[in-house]
PDB file of C-alpha atoms in Angstrom:
ATOM      1  CA  MET A   9      13.519 -17.677  -0.288  1.00 53.00           C
ATOM      2  CA  ALA A  10      17.239 -17.030   0.661  1.00 76.00           C
ATOM      3  CA  LYS A  11      18.890 -18.524  -2.257  1.00 86.00           C
ATOM      4  CA  MET A  12      18.855 -17.345  -5.848  1.00 86.00           C
ATOM      5  CA  ARG A  13      21.206 -16.715  -9.087  1.00 91.00           C
ATOM      6  CA  ILE A  14      23.130 -13.453  -8.789  1.00 93.00           C
ATOM      7  CA  ASP A  15      21.635 -12.349 -12.151  1.00 91.00           C
ATOM      8  CA  LYS A  16      18.303 -12.391 -10.915  1.00 87.00           C
ATOM      9  CA  LEU A  17      18.855 -10.812  -7.469  1.00 88.00           C
ATOM     10  CA  LEU A  18      20.394  -7.793  -9.456  1.00 89.00           C
ATOM     11  CA  SER A  19      17.557  -7.806 -11.785  1.00 84.00           C
ATOM     12  CA  ASN A  20      14.981  -7.851  -9.115  1.00 79.00           C
ATOM     13  CA  ILE A  21      16.145  -5.049  -7.298  1.00 78.00           C
ATOM     14  CA  GLY A  22      16.368  -2.635 -10.493  1.00 76.00           C
ATOM     15  CA  ILE A  23      20.374  -2.811 -11.276  1.00 85.00           C
ATOM     16  CA  GLY A  24      19.383  -3.568 -14.828  1.00 82.00           C
ATOM     17  CA  THR A  25      17.906  -6.141 -17.403  1.00 83.00           C
ATOM     18  CA  ARG A  26      19.430  -9.830 -17.060  1.00 84.00           C
ATOM     19  CA  LYS A  27      21.307  -8.845 -20.336  1.00 90.00           C
ATOM     20  CA  GLU A  28      22.670  -5.535 -18.353  1.00 91.00           C
ATOM     21  CA  VAL A  29      23.406  -7.273 -15.535  1.00 91.00           C
ATOM     22  CA  LYS A  30      25.531  -9.843 -17.070  1.00 92.00           C
ATOM     23  CA  LYS A  31      27.571  -7.388 -18.841  1.00 94.00           C
ATOM     24  CA  PHE A  32      28.012  -5.647 -15.354  1.00 94.00           C
ATOM     25  CA  ILE A  33      29.220  -8.906 -14.263  1.00 94.00           C
ATOM     26  CA  LYS A  34      31.619  -9.406 -17.071  1.00 93.00           C
ATOM     27  CA  GLU A  35      33.062  -5.730 -16.718  1.00 94.00           C
ATOM     28  CA  GLY A  36      33.943  -7.075 -12.751  1.00 93.00           C
ATOM     29  CA  LEU A  37      31.412  -4.635 -11.026  1.00 94.00           C
ATOM     30  CA  VAL A  38      29.743  -7.368  -8.896  1.00 94.00           C
ATOM     31  CA  LEU A  39      31.679  -8.959  -5.592  1.00 94.00           C
ATOM     32  CA  VAL A  40      30.076 -11.520  -3.357  1.00 94.00           C
ATOM     33  CA  ASN A  41      32.015 -12.094  -0.092  1.00 94.00           C
ATOM     34  CA  GLY A  42      34.925  -9.866  -1.279  1.00 93.00           C
ATOM     35  CA  ASN A  43      35.269 -11.939  -4.621  1.00 93.00           C
ATOM     36  CA  ILE A  44      34.482 -11.140  -8.236  1.00 95.00           C
ATOM     37  CA  VAL A  45      31.760 -12.933  -9.524  1.00 93.00           C
ATOM     38  CA  LYS A  46      32.603 -14.164 -12.813  1.00 91.00           C
ATOM     39  CA  ASP A  47      29.535 -16.423 -13.296  1.00 93.00           C
ATOM     40  CA  ALA A  48      25.881 -14.918 -13.598  1.00 92.00           C
ATOM     41  CA  GLY A  49      24.317 -18.042 -12.537  1.00 93.00           C
ATOM     42  CA  LEU A  50      26.244 -18.096  -9.112  1.00 94.00           C
ATOM     43  CA  ILE A  51      23.701 -19.135  -6.598  1.00 94.00           C
ATOM     44  CA  ILE A  52      24.176 -16.861  -3.523  1.00 91.00           C
ATOM     45  CA  ASN A  53      22.263 -16.823  -0.041  1.00 90.00           C
ATOM     46  CA  THR A  54      20.753 -13.553   0.384  1.00 84.00           C
ATOM     47  CA  GLU A  55      20.364 -13.995   4.264  1.00 81.00           C
ATOM     48  CA  ILE A  56      24.064 -14.293   4.681  1.00 88.00           C
ATOM     49  CA  ASP A  57      26.163 -13.370   1.751  1.00 90.00           C
ATOM     50  CA  GLU A  58      27.783  -9.913   1.306  1.00 91.00           C
ATOM     51  CA  ILE A  59      26.938  -8.305  -2.274  1.00 92.00           C
ATOM     52  CA  LEU A  60      28.424  -5.479  -3.733  1.00 93.00           C
ATOM     53  CA  PHE A  61      27.707  -3.516  -6.911  1.00 93.00           C
ATOM     54  CA  ASP A  62      30.225  -0.934  -8.101  1.00 91.00           C
ATOM     55  CA  GLY A  63      31.402  -0.731  -4.511  1.00 90.00           C
ATOM     56  CA  LYS A  64      28.312  -0.286  -2.864  1.00 89.00           C
ATOM     57  CA  LYS A  65      26.637  -2.931  -0.430  1.00 89.00           C
ATOM     58  CA  LEU A  66      23.157  -4.313  -1.408  1.00 85.00           C
ATOM     59  CA  ASN A  67      20.660  -5.451   1.103  1.00 80.00           C
ATOM     60  CA  TYR A  68      18.302  -7.871  -0.515  1.00 78.00           C
ATOM     61  CA  LYS A  69      15.136  -8.843   0.965  1.00 80.00           C
ATOM     62  CA  GLU A  70      12.243 -11.082  -0.957  1.00 80.00           C
ATOM     63  CA  PHE A  71       9.279  -8.804   0.083  1.00 89.00           C
ATOM     64  CA  ILE A  72       9.149  -5.016   0.244  1.00 91.00           C
ATOM     65  CA  TYR A  73       6.633  -3.015   2.220  1.00 95.00           C
ATOM     66  CA  ILE A  74       5.986   0.565   1.399  1.00 96.00           C
ATOM     67  CA  MET A  75       3.723   3.315   3.038  1.00 97.00           C
ATOM     68  CA  ILE A  76       2.787   5.798   0.546  1.00 97.00           C
ATOM     69  CA  ASN A  77       0.406   9.049   1.170  1.00 98.00           C
ATOM     70  CA  LYS A  78      -1.476   9.167  -1.997  1.00 98.00           C
ATOM     71  CA  PRO A  79      -2.230  12.223  -3.406  1.00 97.00           C
ATOM     72  CA  LYS A  80      -5.554  13.333  -5.255  1.00 96.00           C
ATOM     73  CA  GLY A  81      -5.483  12.748  -9.089  1.00 96.00           C
ATOM     74  CA  VAL A  82      -3.491   9.436  -8.439  1.00 97.00           C
ATOM     75  CA  ILE A  83      -5.135   5.981  -9.162  1.00 96.00           C
ATOM     76  CA  SER A  84      -4.979   2.829  -6.997  1.00 94.00           C
ATOM     77  CA  ALA A  85      -3.429   0.460  -9.899  1.00 94.00           C
ATOM     78  CA  THR A  86      -0.146  -1.188 -11.017  1.00 94.00           C
ATOM     79  CA  SER A  87       0.048   0.658 -14.553  1.00 92.00           C
ATOM     80  CA  ASP A  88      -2.244   2.668 -16.637  1.00 92.00           C
ATOM     81  CA  PRO A  89      -1.995   4.118 -20.260  1.00 93.00           C
ATOM     82  CA  ILE A  90      -2.954   7.585 -18.945  1.00 94.00           C
ATOM     83  CA  GLU A  91      -3.417   8.097 -15.826  1.00 95.00           C
ATOM     84  CA  LYS A  92      -0.828   8.229 -13.138  1.00 96.00           C
ATOM     85  CA  THR A  93      -0.457   5.334 -10.593  1.00 97.00           C
ATOM     86  CA  VAL A  94       0.580   5.085  -7.121  1.00 97.00           C
ATOM     87  CA  ILE A  95       3.405   2.679  -8.653  1.00 96.00           C
ATOM     88  CA  ASP A  96       4.788   5.557 -10.613  1.00 96.00           C
ATOM     89  CA  LEU A  97       5.530   7.440  -7.522  1.00 96.00           C
ATOM     90  CA  LEU A  98       8.015   4.987  -6.675  1.00 93.00           C
ATOM     91  CA  PRO A  99      11.964   4.768  -8.046  1.00 87.00           C
ATOM     92  CA  GLN A 100      12.693   2.481 -10.513  1.00 82.00           C
ATOM     93  CA  GLU A 101      14.402  -0.277  -8.255  1.00 78.00           C
ATOM     94  CA  LEU A 102      11.222  -0.690  -6.160  1.00 86.00           C
ATOM     95  CA  LYS A 103       9.071  -0.672  -9.197  1.00 87.00           C
ATOM     96  CA  ALA A 104      11.444  -3.574 -10.685  1.00 80.00           C
ATOM     97  CA  ARG A 105       9.956  -5.829  -7.646  1.00 84.00           C
ATOM     98  CA  ASN A 106       6.679  -5.986  -9.212  1.00 88.00           C
ATOM     99  CA  PRO A 107       4.968  -4.355  -6.255  1.00 94.00           C
ATOM    100  CA  PHE A 108       0.965  -3.500  -6.139  1.00 96.00           C
ATOM    101  CA  PRO A 109      -1.176  -1.515  -3.941  1.00 97.00           C
ATOM    102  CA  VAL A 110      -3.067  -3.380  -1.094  1.00 95.00           C
ATOM    103  CA  GLY A 111      -6.770  -2.478  -1.797  1.00 91.00           C
ATOM    104  CA  ARG A 112      -7.915   0.625  -3.671  1.00 90.00           C
ATOM    105  CA  LEU A 113      -8.540   4.261  -2.760  1.00 93.00           C
ATOM    106  CA  ASP A 114     -10.767   6.795  -4.998  1.00 93.00           C
ATOM    107  CA  LYS A 115      -8.820   8.754  -7.444  1.00 95.00           C
ATOM    108  CA  ASP A 116      -9.951  11.996  -5.686  1.00 95.00           C
ATOM    109  CA  ALA A 117      -9.430  10.719  -2.193  1.00 97.00           C
ATOM    110  CA  GLU A 118      -5.903  10.780  -0.482  1.00 97.00           C
ATOM    111  CA  GLY A 119      -4.294   9.031   2.199  1.00 98.00           C
ATOM    112  CA  LEU A 120      -2.636   5.731   3.499  1.00 98.00           C
ATOM    113  CA  ILE A 121      -1.643   2.961   0.636  1.00 97.00           C
ATOM    114  CA  LEU A 122       0.194  -0.218   1.507  1.00 97.00           C
ATOM    115  CA  ILE A 123       2.470  -1.198  -1.458  1.00 97.00           C
ATOM    116  CA  THR A 124       3.903  -4.620  -1.438  1.00 97.00           C
ATOM    117  CA  ASN A 125       4.893  -7.449  -3.472  1.00 94.00           C
ATOM    118  CA  ASP A 126       3.663 -10.194  -0.605  1.00 93.00           C
ATOM    119  CA  GLY A 127       0.444 -11.441  -2.152  1.00 94.00           C
ATOM    120  CA  ASN A 128      -0.103 -13.589   1.138  1.00 94.00           C
ATOM    121  CA  LEU A 129      -0.307 -10.457   3.434  1.00 94.00           C
ATOM    122  CA  ALA A 130      -2.482  -8.630   0.943  1.00 94.00           C
ATOM    123  CA  HIS A 131      -4.714 -11.149   0.677  1.00 92.00           C
ATOM    124  CA  LYS A 132      -5.126 -11.263   4.419  1.00 91.00           C
ATOM    125  CA  LEU A 133      -5.436  -7.450   4.646  1.00 92.00           C
ATOM    126  CA  LEU A 134      -8.238  -7.411   1.999  1.00 89.00           C
ATOM    127  CA  SER A 135     -10.410 -10.348   3.559  1.00 86.00           C
ATOM    128  CA  PRO A 136     -13.510  -9.072   5.488  1.00 78.00           C
ATOM    129  CA  LYS A 137     -13.285 -12.375   7.726  1.00 83.00           C
ATOM    130  CA  LYS A 138      -9.804 -10.677   8.920  1.00 87.00           C
ATOM    131  CA  ASN A 139     -11.686  -7.670  10.380  1.00 86.00           C
ATOM    132  CA  VAL A 140      -8.925  -5.363   9.417  1.00 92.00           C
ATOM    133  CA  ILE A 141     -10.405  -1.912  10.176  1.00 94.00           C
ATOM    134  CA  LYS A 142      -9.752   0.809   7.767  1.00 95.00           C
ATOM    135  CA  LYS A 143      -9.983   4.300   9.376  1.00 97.00           C
ATOM    136  CA  TYR A 144     -11.186   7.118   7.344  1.00 98.00           C
ATOM    137  CA  TYR A 145     -11.547  11.268   7.875  1.00 98.00           C
ATOM    138  CA  ALA A 146     -14.292  12.617   5.790  1.00 98.00           C
ATOM    139  CA  GLU A 147     -15.749  15.858   5.180  1.00 98.00           C
ATOM    140  CA  ILE A 148     -19.758  15.452   4.551  1.00 98.00           C
ATOM    141  CA  LEU A 149     -21.925  18.119   2.955  1.00 97.00           C
ATOM    142  CA  GLY A 150     -25.064  18.094   5.069  1.00 93.00           C
ATOM    143  CA  PHE A 151     -25.576  17.383   9.118  1.00 96.00           C
ATOM    144  CA  VAL A 152     -24.518  14.170  10.115  1.00 97.00           C
ATOM    145  CA  ASN A 153     -26.291  12.722  13.335  1.00 96.00           C
ATOM    146  CA  GLU A 154     -27.114   9.878  15.680  1.00 96.00           C
ATOM    147  CA  SER A 155     -29.422   8.205  12.976  1.00 97.00           C
ATOM    148  CA  ASP A 156     -26.708   8.148  10.345  1.00 97.00           C
ATOM    149  CA  ILE A 157     -24.331   6.583  13.438  1.00 97.00           C
ATOM    150  CA  LYS A 158     -26.957   4.126  13.827  1.00 97.00           C
ATOM    151  CA  ALA A 159     -27.649   3.407  10.075  1.00 97.00           C
ATOM    152  CA  PHE A 160     -24.017   2.703   9.539  1.00 97.00           C
ATOM    153  CA  ILE A 161     -23.801   0.062  12.624  1.00 97.00           C
ATOM    154  CA  GLU A 162     -26.869  -1.738  11.199  1.00 97.00           C
ATOM    155  CA  GLY A 163     -25.289  -1.732   7.795  1.00 96.00           C
ATOM    156  CA  ILE A 164     -25.973   0.522   4.811  1.00 96.00           C
ATOM    157  CA  VAL A 165     -28.093  -0.865   1.658  1.00 96.00           C
ATOM    158  CA  LEU A 166     -26.557   0.618  -1.218  1.00 95.00           C
ATOM    159  CA  GLU A 167     -28.187   1.798  -4.582  1.00 94.00           C
ATOM    160  CA  ASP A 168     -27.442  -1.785  -6.170  1.00 94.00           C
ATOM    161  CA  GLY A 169     -29.053  -3.753  -3.062  1.00 95.00           C
ATOM    162  CA  TYR A 170     -25.817  -4.548  -1.518  1.00 95.00           C
ATOM    163  CA  LYS A 171     -25.854  -4.370   2.184  1.00 96.00           C
ATOM    164  CA  THR A 172     -22.727  -3.299   4.015  1.00 95.00           C
ATOM    165  CA  LEU A 173     -21.337  -4.703   6.714  1.00 93.00           C
ATOM    166  CA  PRO A 174     -21.487  -3.116   9.934  1.00 95.00           C
ATOM    167  CA  ALA A 175     -19.377   0.162  10.080  1.00 96.00           C
ATOM    168  CA  ASN A 176     -18.908   2.968  12.701  1.00 97.00           C
ATOM    169  CA  LEU A 177     -19.231   6.689  12.174  1.00 98.00           C
ATOM    170  CA  GLU A 178     -17.784   8.772  14.585  1.00 98.00           C
ATOM    171  CA  ILE A 179     -18.879  12.628  14.270  1.00 98.00           C
ATOM    172  CA  LEU A 180     -16.133  15.452  15.196  1.00 98.00           C
ATOM    173  CA  SER A 181     -18.609  17.992  14.131  1.00 97.00           C
ATOM    174  CA  SER A 182     -21.768  18.384  12.615  1.00 96.00           C
ATOM    175  CA  SER A 183     -22.818  21.505  10.605  1.00 95.00           C
ATOM    176  CA  ASP A 184     -23.345  22.282   6.827  1.00 95.00           C
ATOM    177  CA  VAL A 185     -20.183  20.676   6.351  1.00 97.00           C
ATOM    178  CA  SER A 186     -19.560  17.792   8.847  1.00 98.00           C
ATOM    179  CA  LYS A 187     -16.401  16.115  10.126  1.00 98.00           C
ATOM    180  CA  VAL A 188     -16.384  12.682  10.754  1.00 98.00           C
ATOM    181  CA  TYR A 189     -14.385   9.322  11.065  1.00 98.00           C
ATOM    182  CA  VAL A 190     -15.522   6.177   9.194  1.00 98.00           C
ATOM    183  CA  TYR A 191     -14.257   2.894  10.389  1.00 97.00           C
ATOM    184  CA  ILE A 192     -14.924   0.019   7.716  1.00 95.00           C
ATOM    185  CA  ARG A 193     -13.705  -3.401   7.107  1.00 91.00           C
ATOM    186  CA  GLU A 194     -14.351  -3.994   3.556  1.00 89.00           C
ATOM    187  CA  GLY A 195     -13.727  -2.006   0.583  1.00 85.00           C
ATOM    188  CA  LYS A 196     -16.077  -2.073  -2.024  1.00 88.00           C
ATOM    189  CA  TYR A 197     -16.188   0.597  -4.851  1.00 89.00           C
ATOM    190  CA  HIS A 198     -16.450   3.993  -3.863  1.00 93.00           C
ATOM    191  CA  GLN A 199     -17.979   2.490  -0.266  1.00 95.00           C
ATOM    192  CA  ILE A 200     -17.917   5.486   1.766  1.00 97.00           C
ATOM    193  CA  LYS A 201     -19.420   7.893  -0.765  1.00 96.00           C
ATOM    194  CA  ARG A 202     -22.097   5.421  -1.626  1.00 96.00           C
ATOM    195  CA  MET A 203     -22.785   4.598   2.112  1.00 97.00           C
ATOM    196  CA  PHE A 204     -23.549   8.503   2.800  1.00 97.00           C
ATOM    197  CA  GLU A 205     -25.229   8.987  -0.694  1.00 97.00           C
ATOM    198  CA  SER A 206     -27.875   6.153   0.719  1.00 96.00           C
ATOM    199  CA  VAL A 207     -28.419   8.519   3.763  1.00 95.00           C
ATOM    200  CA  GLY A 208     -28.929  11.535   1.658  1.00 95.00           C
ATOM    201  CA  LYS A 209     -25.538  13.008   2.305  1.00 96.00           C
ATOM    202  CA  LYS A 210     -22.079  13.673   0.167  1.00 97.00           C
ATOM    203  CA  VAL A 211     -18.342  12.926   0.703  1.00 98.00           C
ATOM    204  CA  ILE A 212     -16.682  16.263  -0.161  1.00 97.00           C
ATOM    205  CA  TYR A 213     -13.040  15.107   1.084  1.00 98.00           C
ATOM    206  CA  LEU A 214     -11.694  11.629   2.102  1.00 98.00           C
ATOM    207  CA  LYS A 215      -8.472  10.657   3.382  1.00 98.00           C
ATOM    208  CA  ARG A 216      -7.737   7.174   4.426  1.00 97.00           C
ATOM    209  CA  LEU A 217      -5.576   7.284   7.838  1.00 98.00           C
ATOM    210  CA  ALA A 218      -5.208   4.010   8.749  1.00 97.00           C
ATOM    211  CA  MET A 219      -5.333   0.038   7.878  1.00 95.00           C
ATOM    212  CA  GLY A 220      -5.423  -2.093  10.926  1.00 93.00           C
ATOM    213  CA  SER A 221      -2.567  -1.584  13.016  1.00 95.00           C
ATOM    214  CA  LEU A 222      -0.823   0.510  10.204  1.00 96.00           C
ATOM    215  CA  THR A 223      -1.225   4.361  10.704  1.00 97.00           C
ATOM    216  CA  LEU A 224      -0.271   6.904   8.079  1.00 98.00           C
ATOM    217  CA  ASP A 225       2.767   8.773   9.015  1.00 97.00           C
ATOM    218  CA  GLU A 226       2.120  12.368   9.470  1.00 94.00           C
ATOM    219  CA  ASN A 227       5.366  13.577   8.370  1.00 96.00           C
ATOM    220  CA  LEU A 228       4.866  12.183   4.911  1.00 96.00           C
ATOM    221  CA  LYS A 229       3.561  14.983   2.438  1.00 96.00           C
ATOM    222  CA  PRO A 230       0.998  13.768  -0.413  1.00 96.00           C
ATOM    223  CA  GLY A 231       3.114  11.771  -3.112  1.00 96.00           C
ATOM    224  CA  GLU A 232       5.941  10.744  -0.516  1.00 96.00           C
ATOM    225  CA  TRP A 233       6.724   7.468   0.464  1.00 96.00           C
ATOM    226  CA  ARG A 234       8.844   5.350   3.076  1.00 95.00           C
ATOM    227  CA  GLY A 235       9.367   1.582   3.905  1.00 94.00           C
ATOM    228  CA  LEU A 236       7.448   0.142   6.920  1.00 95.00           C
ATOM    229  CA  SER A 237       9.660  -0.178  10.268  1.00 92.00           C
ATOM    230  CA  GLU A 238      10.014  -3.535  11.548  1.00 90.00           C
ATOM    231  CA  GLU A 239       8.029  -2.801  14.240  1.00 95.00           C
ATOM    232  CA  GLU A 240       5.252  -1.490  12.000  1.00 95.00           C
ATOM    233  CA  LEU A 241       5.410  -4.976   9.881  1.00 94.00           C
ATOM    234  CA  SER A 242       5.534  -7.338  13.024  1.00 94.00           C
ATOM    235  CA  LEU A 243       2.381  -5.285  14.533  1.00 94.00           C
ATOM    236  CA  LEU A 244       0.808  -5.281  11.071  1.00 93.00           C
ATOM    237  CA  LYS A 245       1.003  -9.371  10.544  1.00 91.00           C
ATOM    238  CA  LYS A 246       0.025  -9.830  14.342  1.00 89.00           C
ATOM    239  CA  SER A 247      -3.152  -8.246  13.643  1.00 83.00           C
ATOM    240  CA  ILE A 248      -4.344 -10.794  10.974  1.00 84.00           C
TER     241      ILE A 248
END
């Protein structure tokens, strides 16, 4: 979508409401290719036109792709009247683009969340048919052993009778509190917790490390975010 109205573009990137943007245009704060914009309905080409607002160059892209290191206590939702959401972690100019989290991560879990407004990409990433593997690090109350690995590979029958798709379990250490990696390609409600409960164990810590080719940036502290690089986005799209 290379062409759009200038007032819509400015509104989309959080400069202001349509009414506020029209006021800014009247004040001569918006330039396109060096010329002051006088018409709020001016059609511009986002791929080739140079747009300045109050002297600053604006770069517009139809879709945004953001990696967030979700902290504990924050929910994976676009909005909530009570709880803090992953969208609340973003600045207003990104919120204005109507982004949403791709999939869910438990409130008490942390780690990688992809935020975007690209519905097509999100649909593909979440489809079990695409076999997009999500990698988690978990700490488990109880000894994890080879029988658990076998059970995960065969598929775990949850308390509601649903049998999960085959998953991989990698044991890092096994003791009173075991440390493991879990690899799944679906995302049922509290799935990993329920899978371990079905084999008589309890998850006490959970962190998502990767989704397909996209790996959580170790430099991001809980609550921090950054945009995906062109390479990360390209690899992610190729993986689906």
